[in-house]
Short mmCIF file of C-alpha atoms and ligand atoms in Angstrom, two decimals:
data_model
loop_
_atom_site.label_atom_id
_atom_site.label_comp_id
_atom_site.label_asym_id
_atom_site.label_seq_id
_atom_site.Cartn_x
_atom_site.Cartn_y
_atom_site.Cartn_z
CA MET A 1 96.82 29.23 83.31
CA ASP A 2 97.15 26.95 80.53
CA LEU A 3 97.38 29.68 77.11
CA VAL A 4 97.60 28.72 73.84
CA ILE A 5 98.15 30.86 71.12
CA ILE A 6 97.74 29.66 67.62
CA GLY A 7 99.66 31.96 65.33
CA ASN A 8 103.74 33.01 66.00
CA GLY A 9 102.97 36.58 64.26
CA VAL A 10 103.43 39.90 65.92
CA ALA A 11 99.93 39.89 67.30
CA GLY A 12 100.60 36.06 68.90
CA ILE A 13 104.29 36.65 69.82
CA ASN A 14 103.15 40.41 71.78
CA ALA A 15 100.55 38.75 73.50
CA ALA A 16 102.83 35.93 74.76
CA ARG A 17 105.59 38.49 75.67
CA HIS A 18 102.80 40.73 77.95
CA VAL A 19 101.48 37.39 79.46
CA ARG A 20 104.65 36.64 80.41
CA ILE A 21 105.27 39.77 82.72
CA LEU A 22 101.64 40.32 83.76
CA ASP A 23 101.18 36.29 85.17
CA PRO A 24 104.45 34.85 86.03
CA SER A 25 103.02 31.04 86.30
CA ALA A 26 101.28 31.00 82.92
CA ARG A 27 102.11 28.22 81.14
CA ILE A 28 102.17 29.67 77.17
CA THR A 29 102.48 27.58 74.16
CA VAL A 30 102.76 29.15 70.56
CA VAL A 31 101.37 27.20 67.94
CA SER A 32 102.26 28.11 64.38
CA ASP A 33 102.41 25.80 61.29
CA GLU A 34 104.36 28.56 59.05
CA SER A 35 107.78 28.79 61.04
CA ASP A 36 109.55 27.80 63.97
CA HIS A 37 110.27 31.24 65.44
CA PHE A 38 108.65 34.94 64.95
CA TYR A 39 109.59 36.75 62.33
CA SER A 40 109.29 40.20 60.86
CA ARG A 41 106.84 39.43 57.83
CA THR A 42 107.26 43.03 56.45
CA ALA A 43 110.88 42.18 55.60
CA LEU A 44 110.03 39.15 53.42
CA MET A 45 111.15 41.41 50.27
CA TYR A 46 114.38 42.15 51.75
CA ILE A 47 115.52 38.34 51.76
CA TYR A 48 114.13 38.00 48.33
CA MET A 49 116.24 40.81 47.20
CA GLY A 50 119.10 39.68 49.33
CA HIS A 51 119.31 42.57 51.57
CA MET A 52 118.95 40.29 54.40
CA THR A 53 118.89 36.91 55.67
CA TYR A 54 115.80 35.06 57.40
CA ASP A 55 118.08 35.04 60.64
CA HIS A 56 118.20 39.28 60.64
CA THR A 57 114.35 39.03 60.36
CA LYS A 58 114.05 37.51 63.56
CA PRO A 59 113.78 40.04 66.18
CA TYR A 60 114.50 38.13 69.07
CA GLU A 61 117.50 35.28 69.52
CA ASP A 62 116.57 31.53 69.38
CA ARG A 63 117.12 31.36 73.19
CA PHE A 64 114.93 33.98 74.18
CA TRP A 65 111.78 31.35 74.14
CA ALA A 66 113.24 29.33 76.77
CA GLU A 67 114.58 32.04 78.42
CA ASN A 68 110.91 33.00 78.88
CA ARG A 69 109.47 29.99 79.24
CA ILE A 70 107.25 30.04 76.21
CA GLY A 71 106.68 26.88 74.43
CA LEU A 72 107.42 26.69 70.59
CA VAL A 73 104.97 23.90 68.65
CA ARG A 74 105.46 23.81 64.85
CA ASP A 75 101.95 22.00 63.93
CA PHE A 76 98.55 22.94 62.05
CA VAL A 77 95.45 23.67 63.98
CA GLU A 78 92.99 21.65 62.28
CA GLY A 79 90.17 22.10 64.32
CA VAL A 80 88.69 23.31 67.79
CA ASP A 81 87.03 21.56 70.30
CA THR A 82 85.92 24.44 72.34
CA GLY A 83 83.61 21.84 74.67
CA ALA A 84 86.72 19.61 75.49
CA LYS A 85 88.89 23.08 75.29
CA VAL A 86 91.26 20.69 73.17
CA LEU A 87 92.91 21.68 69.70
CA ASN A 88 93.20 18.90 67.09
CA LEU A 89 96.61 19.10 65.16
CA ARG A 90 97.80 17.83 62.00
CA SER A 91 100.24 15.93 63.23
CA GLY A 92 97.48 14.03 64.94
CA GLY A 93 98.38 15.50 68.45
CA ARG A 94 96.18 17.16 70.96
CA LEU A 95 96.71 20.20 72.87
CA SER A 96 94.69 21.37 75.75
CA TYR A 97 93.87 24.72 76.99
CA ASP A 98 92.59 26.93 79.45
CA ALA A 99 92.70 29.72 77.64
CA LEU A 100 92.90 30.15 73.94
CA LEU A 101 94.01 32.92 71.82
CA ILE A 102 93.55 32.76 68.15
CA ALA A 103 96.06 35.17 66.07
CA ALA A 104 96.22 33.08 62.82
CA GLY A 105 96.97 36.05 60.78
CA SER A 106 95.65 36.21 56.89
CA ARG A 107 96.66 34.49 53.61
CA PRO A 108 96.49 36.04 49.87
CA ARG A 109 92.90 36.77 48.02
CA PHE A 110 92.06 35.71 45.16
CA ALA A 111 89.18 36.25 42.90
CA GLY A 112 88.84 32.69 41.12
CA TRP A 113 90.06 33.65 37.79
CA PRO A 114 90.37 30.96 35.48
CA GLY A 115 94.32 30.51 35.39
CA GLU A 116 94.98 30.93 39.12
CA ASP A 117 95.89 27.57 39.91
CA LEU A 118 98.73 27.48 37.31
CA GLY A 119 102.49 26.97 37.67
CA GLY A 120 104.06 30.25 38.51
CA VAL A 121 100.75 32.02 39.79
CA GLN A 122 101.10 33.05 43.68
CA GLY A 123 100.34 35.66 46.70
CA LEU A 124 103.00 37.09 48.85
CA TYR A 125 102.21 36.51 52.33
CA GLY A 126 104.66 34.15 53.93
CA LEU A 127 107.90 32.44 53.60
CA GLY A 128 106.21 29.47 52.18
CA ASP A 129 105.26 31.92 49.23
CA LEU A 130 109.11 33.24 49.41
CA ASP A 131 110.42 30.14 48.30
CA ARG A 132 107.90 29.48 45.59
CA MET A 133 108.41 32.75 44.41
CA THR A 134 112.13 31.80 44.31
CA ALA A 135 111.84 29.17 42.98
CA ASP A 136 109.52 30.09 40.09
CA THR A 137 111.25 33.31 38.99
CA VAL A 138 114.40 31.71 37.75
CA GLY A 139 114.85 32.09 34.27
CA VAL A 140 111.39 34.43 34.29
CA ARG A 141 111.81 37.13 31.50
CA HIS A 142 108.84 38.80 31.85
CA ALA A 143 106.36 38.71 35.29
CA VAL A 144 103.12 40.45 35.58
CA VAL A 145 101.46 41.90 39.25
CA VAL A 146 97.80 42.26 39.51
CA GLY A 147 96.47 44.25 42.57
CA GLY A 148 97.87 47.49 43.21
CA GLY A 149 98.33 47.99 47.23
CA LEU A 150 101.40 47.61 49.28
CA ILE A 151 102.42 44.17 48.94
CA GLY A 152 101.65 44.15 44.86
CA VAL A 153 104.39 47.56 44.83
CA GLU A 154 106.70 45.03 46.79
CA MET A 155 106.48 42.24 44.67
CA ALA A 156 106.89 44.67 41.55
CA GLU A 157 110.32 46.01 43.25
CA MET A 158 111.45 42.37 44.13
CA LEU A 159 110.81 41.33 40.55
CA HIS A 160 112.55 44.26 38.97
CA THR A 161 115.39 43.65 41.35
CA ARG A 162 116.37 40.55 40.00
CA GLY A 163 116.23 42.02 36.21
CA ILE A 164 112.45 40.59 35.42
CA GLY A 165 110.20 42.76 33.26
CA VAL A 166 107.47 43.63 35.30
CA THR A 167 103.48 44.79 34.04
CA PHE A 168 101.72 45.91 36.69
CA LEU A 169 97.47 45.92 36.51
CA VAL A 170 95.84 48.13 38.57
CA ARG A 171 92.32 48.48 38.48
CA GLU A 172 91.92 51.91 39.89
CA ALA A 173 92.47 55.14 37.81
CA THR A 174 94.99 56.37 39.91
CA TYR A 175 97.27 54.57 42.37
CA MET A 176 95.79 53.11 45.59
CA ASN A 177 93.16 55.46 45.18
CA ARG A 178 90.88 54.32 47.96
CA ILE A 179 93.80 55.45 50.18
CA LEU A 180 95.93 58.15 48.72
CA PRO A 181 95.10 61.52 47.40
CA THR A 182 95.47 62.00 43.60
CA GLU A 183 98.45 63.60 44.08
CA GLU A 184 100.09 61.40 46.45
CA GLY A 185 98.62 58.66 44.16
CA GLU A 186 99.92 60.39 40.83
CA MET A 187 103.24 60.57 42.41
CA VAL A 188 103.66 56.80 43.42
CA GLY A 189 102.72 55.98 39.96
CA ARG A 190 105.35 58.21 38.59
CA GLU A 191 107.86 56.69 40.67
CA ILE A 192 106.97 52.92 39.82
CA ARG A 193 107.06 53.93 36.20
CA ARG A 194 110.70 55.41 36.84
CA HIS A 195 112.25 52.36 37.71
CA GLY A 196 111.09 50.61 34.31
CA ILE A 197 107.90 49.07 35.21
CA ASP A 198 105.44 49.11 32.96
CA LEU A 199 102.67 50.31 35.06
CA ARG A 200 98.74 49.88 33.67
CA LEU A 201 96.21 51.85 35.44
CA GLY A 202 92.54 51.34 34.76
CA THR A 203 93.20 47.83 33.67
CA GLU A 204 91.50 44.54 34.90
CA LEU A 205 92.77 40.95 34.92
CA LYS A 206 90.48 38.55 32.99
CA GLU A 207 92.51 35.59 32.81
CA ILE A 208 95.90 33.54 33.23
CA LEU A 209 96.93 31.50 29.92
CA GLY A 210 98.67 28.14 30.85
CA ASP A 211 100.85 26.60 28.75
CA ALA A 212 101.45 22.65 27.94
CA HIS A 213 103.27 21.80 31.24
CA GLY A 214 100.60 23.95 33.38
CA ARG A 215 102.61 26.57 34.19
CA ALA A 216 101.39 30.74 33.17
CA ARG A 217 102.45 31.93 29.88
CA ALA A 218 100.28 34.81 29.57
CA VAL A 219 97.43 36.97 30.83
CA VAL A 220 94.29 38.70 29.48
CA THR A 221 93.27 41.42 30.75
CA THR A 222 89.37 42.69 30.35
CA ALA A 223 90.48 44.70 27.41
CA GLY A 224 91.37 41.87 25.63
CA GLU A 225 94.99 42.34 25.11
CA GLU A 226 97.24 39.50 25.61
CA ILE A 227 100.39 40.00 27.92
CA ALA A 228 103.37 37.01 27.91
CA ALA A 229 104.18 36.65 31.48
CA GLN A 230 105.82 33.40 33.11
CA PHE A 231 104.96 34.37 36.60
CA VAL A 232 102.39 36.43 37.89
CA GLY A 233 101.85 37.57 40.97
CA LEU A 234 98.01 38.18 42.44
CA THR A 235 97.91 40.63 45.34
CA ILE A 236 94.33 42.24 45.38
CA GLY A 237 94.72 41.68 49.05
CA VAL A 238 94.27 39.62 52.15
CA THR A 239 91.39 37.43 54.28
CA PRO A 240 91.45 36.26 57.50
CA ASN A 241 92.56 32.74 58.54
CA ILE A 242 89.77 31.65 60.09
CA GLY A 243 88.66 28.40 58.09
CA PHE A 244 89.95 26.04 60.45
CA LEU A 245 87.33 27.06 63.05
CA ASP A 246 84.21 25.72 61.30
CA GLY A 247 82.53 23.48 63.56
CA SER A 248 83.98 25.17 66.65
CA GLY A 249 81.30 27.21 67.51
CA ILE A 250 83.55 30.38 67.90
CA GLU A 251 81.31 32.95 65.87
CA THR A 252 83.19 33.88 62.50
CA ASP A 253 81.97 36.38 59.59
CA ARG A 254 84.86 37.68 57.23
CA GLY A 255 87.15 37.26 60.64
CA VAL A 256 86.30 35.65 64.03
CA LEU A 257 83.93 38.28 66.11
CA VAL A 258 85.42 40.00 69.06
CA ASN A 259 84.26 42.68 71.28
CA GLU A 260 86.31 45.56 72.22
CA TYR A 261 88.02 43.10 74.90
CA PHE A 262 89.07 40.91 72.20
CA GLU A 263 86.69 38.30 73.57
CA THR A 264 84.99 35.81 71.13
CA SER A 265 81.76 34.63 71.25
CA VAL A 266 83.11 31.31 73.21
CA PRO A 267 84.04 32.14 77.27
CA GLY A 268 87.85 31.81 77.65
CA VAL A 269 88.43 32.17 73.56
CA PHE A 270 90.15 35.57 72.29
CA ALA A 271 91.46 36.86 69.20
CA ALA A 272 93.85 39.17 68.01
CA GLY A 273 95.74 40.32 64.78
CA ASP A 274 94.87 40.44 61.35
CA CYS A 275 92.25 37.21 61.47
CA VAL A 276 90.19 39.15 63.92
CA GLN A 277 86.77 41.52 63.11
CA HIS A 278 85.75 43.95 65.51
CA ARG A 279 81.70 43.60 66.02
CA ASN A 280 81.95 47.24 67.19
CA PRO A 281 84.75 48.95 65.54
CA LEU A 282 85.59 52.52 66.90
CA PRO A 283 85.03 55.39 65.22
CA GLU A 284 86.99 55.91 62.27
CA ARG A 285 88.66 52.52 62.41
CA LYS A 286 87.89 49.72 60.33
CA ALA A 287 86.62 45.89 61.35
CA VAL A 288 89.06 44.11 59.84
CA GLU A 289 92.35 45.72 60.59
CA GLN A 290 95.73 44.09 58.95
CA LEU A 291 98.26 46.15 59.81
CA TRP A 292 101.67 45.57 61.13
CA TYR A 293 101.36 47.81 64.10
CA THR A 294 97.50 47.33 65.05
CA GLY A 295 98.77 43.47 65.51
CA ARG A 296 100.98 44.59 68.02
CA ILE A 297 98.40 46.54 70.18
CA HIS A 298 95.99 43.59 69.97
CA GLY A 299 98.46 41.49 71.16
CA ALA A 300 99.49 43.76 74.22
CA THR A 301 95.46 44.85 75.01
CA VAL A 302 94.23 41.04 74.68
CA ALA A 303 97.03 39.97 77.16
CA HIS A 304 95.57 41.79 79.78
CA THR A 305 92.29 40.96 79.71
CA ILE A 306 93.58 37.21 79.13
CA CYS A 307 95.59 37.93 82.77
CA GLY A 308 92.01 38.98 84.42
CA ARG A 309 92.61 42.81 83.58
CA ARG A 310 89.98 43.24 81.28
CA ARG A 311 91.52 46.11 78.80
CA ALA A 312 89.27 47.88 76.37
CA TYR A 313 90.94 48.54 72.56
CA ALA A 314 92.30 52.33 72.46
CA PRO A 315 94.74 52.23 69.33
CA GLY A 316 94.84 55.97 69.63
CA LEU A 317 95.44 58.06 66.39
CA PHE A 318 96.08 56.39 63.44
CA PHE A 319 99.00 55.72 61.75
CA ASN A 320 100.89 53.50 58.82
CA SER A 321 104.39 53.77 56.68
CA ALA A 322 105.21 52.28 53.80
CA LYS A 323 108.04 52.36 50.86
CA PHE A 324 107.17 52.84 47.07
CA PHE A 325 110.63 52.01 45.82
CA ASP A 326 112.67 54.87 46.90
CA ILE A 327 109.59 57.30 48.14
CA GLU A 328 109.13 56.51 51.64
CA TYR A 329 105.59 57.21 53.01
CA GLN A 330 104.09 57.89 56.35
CA THR A 331 100.79 58.88 57.31
CA TYR A 332 99.33 59.66 60.54
CA GLY A 333 95.16 60.78 61.61
CA ARG A 334 93.06 61.43 58.62
CA ILE A 335 93.72 61.55 55.61
CA GLU A 336 91.33 60.16 53.10
CA PRO A 337 91.46 60.87 49.39
CA THR A 338 88.20 62.95 49.38
CA LEU A 339 87.96 65.96 51.58
CA ARG A 340 84.67 65.85 54.02
CA ALA A 341 82.38 69.01 54.47
CA GLY A 342 84.37 71.32 56.93
CA GLU A 343 87.61 70.01 55.80
CA GLY A 344 90.56 71.38 54.02
CA THR A 345 94.00 70.46 52.90
CA PHE A 346 97.60 72.02 52.44
CA TYR A 347 99.69 70.18 50.22
CA TRP A 348 103.65 71.05 48.84
CA GLU A 349 105.46 69.23 46.56
CA HIS A 350 109.07 69.49 45.69
CA PRO A 351 109.75 70.13 41.75
CA ASP A 352 111.46 66.71 41.73
CA GLY A 353 108.18 65.09 42.31
CA VAL A 354 109.43 62.62 44.40
CA GLN A 355 108.63 64.32 47.84
CA ALA A 356 105.16 66.04 49.20
CA VAL A 357 103.86 67.31 52.23
CA ARG A 358 99.96 66.97 52.45
CA ILE A 359 98.10 68.70 55.99
CA ASN A 360 94.64 68.36 56.25
CA TYR A 361 92.62 70.44 58.43
CA GLU A 362 89.11 71.21 60.01
CA GLU A 363 87.93 74.71 59.70
CA GLY A 364 87.46 76.03 63.47
CA ALA A 365 89.55 77.36 66.01
CA GLY A 366 93.03 75.20 66.35
CA GLY A 367 93.78 73.85 69.97
CA ASP A 368 96.60 76.60 70.41
CA GLY A 369 93.57 79.00 69.54
CA ALA A 370 94.73 80.56 66.93
CA ALA A 371 91.68 81.20 64.31
CA GLY A 372 91.05 79.14 61.37
CA SER A 373 91.77 75.19 60.90
CA ARG A 374 93.18 72.17 63.59
CA VAL A 375 95.04 69.39 61.82
CA ILE A 376 93.77 65.82 61.68
CA GLY A 377 96.43 64.42 59.68
CA VAL A 378 99.33 64.39 57.53
CA ASN A 379 100.98 62.39 54.55
CA VAL A 380 104.82 62.60 54.22
CA MET A 381 106.10 61.34 51.15
CA GLY A 382 109.73 60.72 50.63
CA LEU A 383 110.58 62.81 53.80
CA ARG A 384 110.93 61.08 57.30
CA HIS A 385 108.98 63.08 60.51
CA ARG A 386 108.71 62.25 63.51
CA GLN A 387 106.00 60.59 64.91
CA VAL A 388 105.73 62.01 68.60
CA VAL A 389 105.47 65.23 66.97
CA TRP A 390 102.61 64.60 64.50
CA GLU A 391 100.61 62.62 67.03
CA ARG A 392 100.69 65.51 69.71
CA TRP A 393 99.58 68.27 67.31
CA ILE A 394 96.89 66.26 65.81
CA ALA A 395 96.30 64.44 69.69
CA GLU A 396 95.95 68.53 70.63
CA GLY A 397 94.38 70.30 67.20
CA ALA A 398 97.24 72.49 66.72
CA SER A 399 96.33 75.02 64.37
CA LEU A 400 97.60 74.69 60.26
CA SER A 401 99.39 78.06 60.52
CA HIS A 402 101.41 76.71 63.48
CA VAL A 403 102.26 73.57 62.17
CA VAL A 404 103.76 74.93 58.70
CA ALA A 405 105.48 77.69 61.19
CA HIS A 406 107.10 74.75 62.98
CA LEU A 407 107.49 72.15 60.67
CA GLY A 408 111.33 71.92 61.24
CA ALA A 409 110.63 70.07 64.79
CA ALA A 410 108.74 67.20 62.89
CA ASN A 411 112.19 66.82 60.66
CA PHE A 412 113.25 63.54 61.43
CA ASP A 413 116.63 63.76 60.72
CA PRO A 414 117.87 67.32 58.97
CA GLU A 415 121.74 66.10 58.62
CA PHE A 416 120.45 63.37 56.26
CA PHE A 417 117.16 64.71 54.76
CA ASP A 418 116.81 68.22 52.92
CA GLN A 419 114.97 70.98 55.25
CA HIS A 420 112.34 72.08 53.11
CA GLU A 421 110.87 74.24 55.85
CA ALA A 422 111.44 77.18 54.20
CA ASP A 423 109.84 76.53 50.90
CA ILE A 424 106.81 74.75 52.15
CA VAL A 425 105.98 78.07 54.45
CA ALA A 426 106.49 79.97 51.24
CA ALA A 427 103.92 77.66 49.68
CA TYR A 428 101.60 78.35 52.55
CA ASN A 429 102.21 81.87 52.35
CA ARG A 430 101.19 82.36 48.78
CA GLN A 431 97.83 80.36 49.78
CA HIS A 432 97.17 82.10 52.35
CA PRO A 433 98.20 85.53 51.78
CA GLU A 434 95.70 87.08 54.65
CA GLU A 435 97.43 85.10 57.36
CA PRO A 436 101.03 84.57 56.54
CA VAL A 437 103.32 82.86 58.93
CA ARG A 438 107.11 83.20 59.96
CA LEU A 439 109.28 79.90 59.96
CA GLU A 440 110.44 79.03 63.36
CA GLN A 441 112.60 75.82 62.60
CA LYS A 442 115.62 76.48 64.33
CA LYS A 443 115.11 74.18 67.11
CA GLY A 444 115.69 70.50 67.43
CA TRP A 445 112.68 68.26 68.22
CA ARG A 446 113.44 67.47 71.89
CA ARG A 447 113.82 71.25 72.76
CA TRP A 448 110.62 71.73 71.11
CA MET A 449 109.45 69.09 73.33
CA SER A 450 110.69 70.08 76.39
CA ALA A 451 109.78 73.77 75.73
CA ASP A 452 106.09 72.49 74.82
CA ARG A 453 106.47 70.57 78.27
CA ARG A 454 106.25 74.02 79.75
CA GLY A 455 103.49 75.24 77.65
CA LEU A 456 105.44 78.19 75.97
CA THR A 457 107.38 78.52 72.61
CA GLY A 458 107.29 80.57 69.68
CA THR A 459 105.23 83.36 69.15
CA ASP A 460 101.99 82.41 68.11
CA ILE A 461 100.73 80.69 71.36
CA PRO A 462 99.19 82.05 74.20
CA PRO A 463 100.92 81.67 77.30
CA GLY A 464 99.71 78.45 79.24
CA ARG A 465 98.43 76.35 76.91
CA ALA A 466 99.47 72.96 75.96
CA LEU A 467 100.84 73.11 72.66
CA PRO A 468 104.36 74.92 71.76
C1 FAD B 501 104.83 40.98 52.34
C2 FAD B 501 104.16 41.88 53.04
C3 FAD B 501 104.39 43.19 53.95
C4 FAD B 501 103.52 43.57 54.62
N1 FAD B 501 104.08 45.06 54.87
C5 FAD B 501 103.45 45.46 55.87
C6 FAD B 501 103.35 46.84 56.26
O1 FAD B 501 104.78 47.85 55.61
N2 FAD B 501 103.10 47.80 56.96
C7 FAD B 501 101.86 46.82 57.91
O2 FAD B 501 101.36 47.56 58.49
N3 FAD B 501 101.52 45.97 57.66
C8 FAD B 501 102.45 45.00 56.69
N4 FAD B 501 101.70 43.87 56.07
C9 FAD B 501 100.95 43.46 56.96
C10 FAD B 501 101.71 42.73 58.51
O3 FAD B 501 102.60 41.89 58.17
C11 FAD B 501 100.32 41.89 58.98
O4 FAD B 501 99.53 42.97 59.30
C12 FAD B 501 100.74 41.28 60.40
O5 FAD B 501 101.89 40.52 60.24
C13 FAD B 501 99.72 40.44 61.11
O6 FAD B 501 100.14 39.63 61.96
P1 FAD B 501 99.24 38.75 62.94
O7 FAD B 501 100.05 38.58 64.21
O8 FAD B 501 97.98 38.80 62.79
O9 FAD B 501 99.46 37.44 61.65
P2 FAD B 501 100.44 36.55 60.86
O10 FAD B 501 101.50 37.51 61.00
O11 FAD B 501 99.78 36.57 59.65
O12 FAD B 501 100.73 35.46 61.91
C14 FAD B 501 99.85 34.09 62.20
C15 FAD B 501 100.46 32.76 61.88
O13 FAD B 501 99.56 31.92 62.19
C16 FAD B 501 99.75 30.76 61.30
N5 FAD B 501 98.45 30.27 61.59
C17 FAD B 501 97.86 30.14 60.50
N6 FAD B 501 96.35 29.37 61.12
C18 FAD B 501 97.09 28.83 61.76
C19 FAD B 501 96.73 27.03 62.10
N7 FAD B 501 95.60 26.94 61.64
N8 FAD B 501 97.29 26.28 62.72
C20 FAD B 501 98.86 26.78 63.40
N9 FAD B 501 99.11 27.93 62.67
C21 FAD B 501 98.33 28.64 61.97
C22 FAD B 501 100.05 31.37 59.95
O14 FAD B 501 100.64 30.51 59.21
C23 FAD B 501 100.97 32.65 60.34
O15 FAD B 501 102.52 32.47 60.22
C24 FAD B 501 102.66 43.29 55.64
C25 FAD B 501 102.09 41.66 54.99
C26 FAD B 501 102.84 41.67 54.03
C27 FAD B 501 102.40 39.59 53.73
#
């Protein structure tokens, strides 16, 4: 098989690695215009901030590719001739394939604002953006970042670490309010302001004004306020890279349309990662998923299909993690800003205002037989919890009371992260005096897992059940 992969991001490279294992005789070629080698896009901010060099962000040594017979081509694919099974490259070259994987990722989305083409105005997605930002922020006194997602807060932090004043325009009333419940959104907002960022919630950009040299000098908000800025970061989201597929016959909508096997409308052509739009998204999943970990799973899954072992997408429990300045955030399962009918929430926040745990549950019996509730999701702010523990609790529908009593088992690193389990149990007991729980925390997670395998730990678990 002659496999060509467009894109050397996490989806394309994970597919290449898995194909190499599944089909040792496959010829694999990866084409990308951005970089010679795969690097961790999520670490871009740390290069700018001086915590890492570009080389540190490469998960594999440069010799890995030759050793694994994965050919790398640095070029841009301008068009795909699916009839002849040939790619047309910007350099003028052509590449033929038996199987094609499109893993072309995304690019920053712009909204058509007046002035968005001025110098010193940009989004942040790849190495080119980083180079531009590095060059265009020299000597900048004040910057404006527009759009309150994960990349926006990263850009604000990047600029801040270089001593540049930042005004951060966020349309929503609390930070990331389409994802975070109010308390967590307010916590992130406080954290952003604590670092000296001028966070303007409920504020929208109207236009960007330029100077005589075609460079940004100020922004104007829809309320009419003018804010001086020599650099403007536009971070309102990303959009799949599909323009080069025009005329190829491969069906696209917002992204490349795929079925659950990552097959496109053209036989022998597959797609994975950020650029994909699922025709029939799985329950509770988005049609376009633009996350690192879903890209990894897409890549591994499509590799099986490419190698003739058709495998359907089964991403398991939703999870994600991020960092908002000093607050680490993890989420597992289903936590939405607004509760659905039949859902409840337990929220604990430390008085310091930078640590919190929210556990959402469905009313009904837990998987462990305890009455009242089964947990469906968690948000952890400013603490680190173990993914493996939460995945089991949610997958097995542990009861809220059980989880609260055993929260110590989820504490990632009790030596470095304060254990607040006693406070959390006390808060739970104040809210649920009818069903007080006792802290069962003196147990490392390994013991918890192995005890769990025996099907019995703690006092509130019926013997023989799968849960602790
Ligand atoms: C600053 C930043 C921070 C992020 N942080 C997080 C995070 O904390 N958690 C998280 O889950 N996700 C995060 N993401 C998102 C995550 O990085 C992406 O979801 C993921 O990298 C997408 O992987 P991919 O393999 O689909 O595509 P990409 O990584 O985008 O790779 C696609 C590659 O294909 C190349 N390409 C595109 N078209 C062509 C063409 N026609 N010819 C040749 N090459 C082409 C592109 O240049 C690119 O190099 C972040 C993204 C950014 C930008």
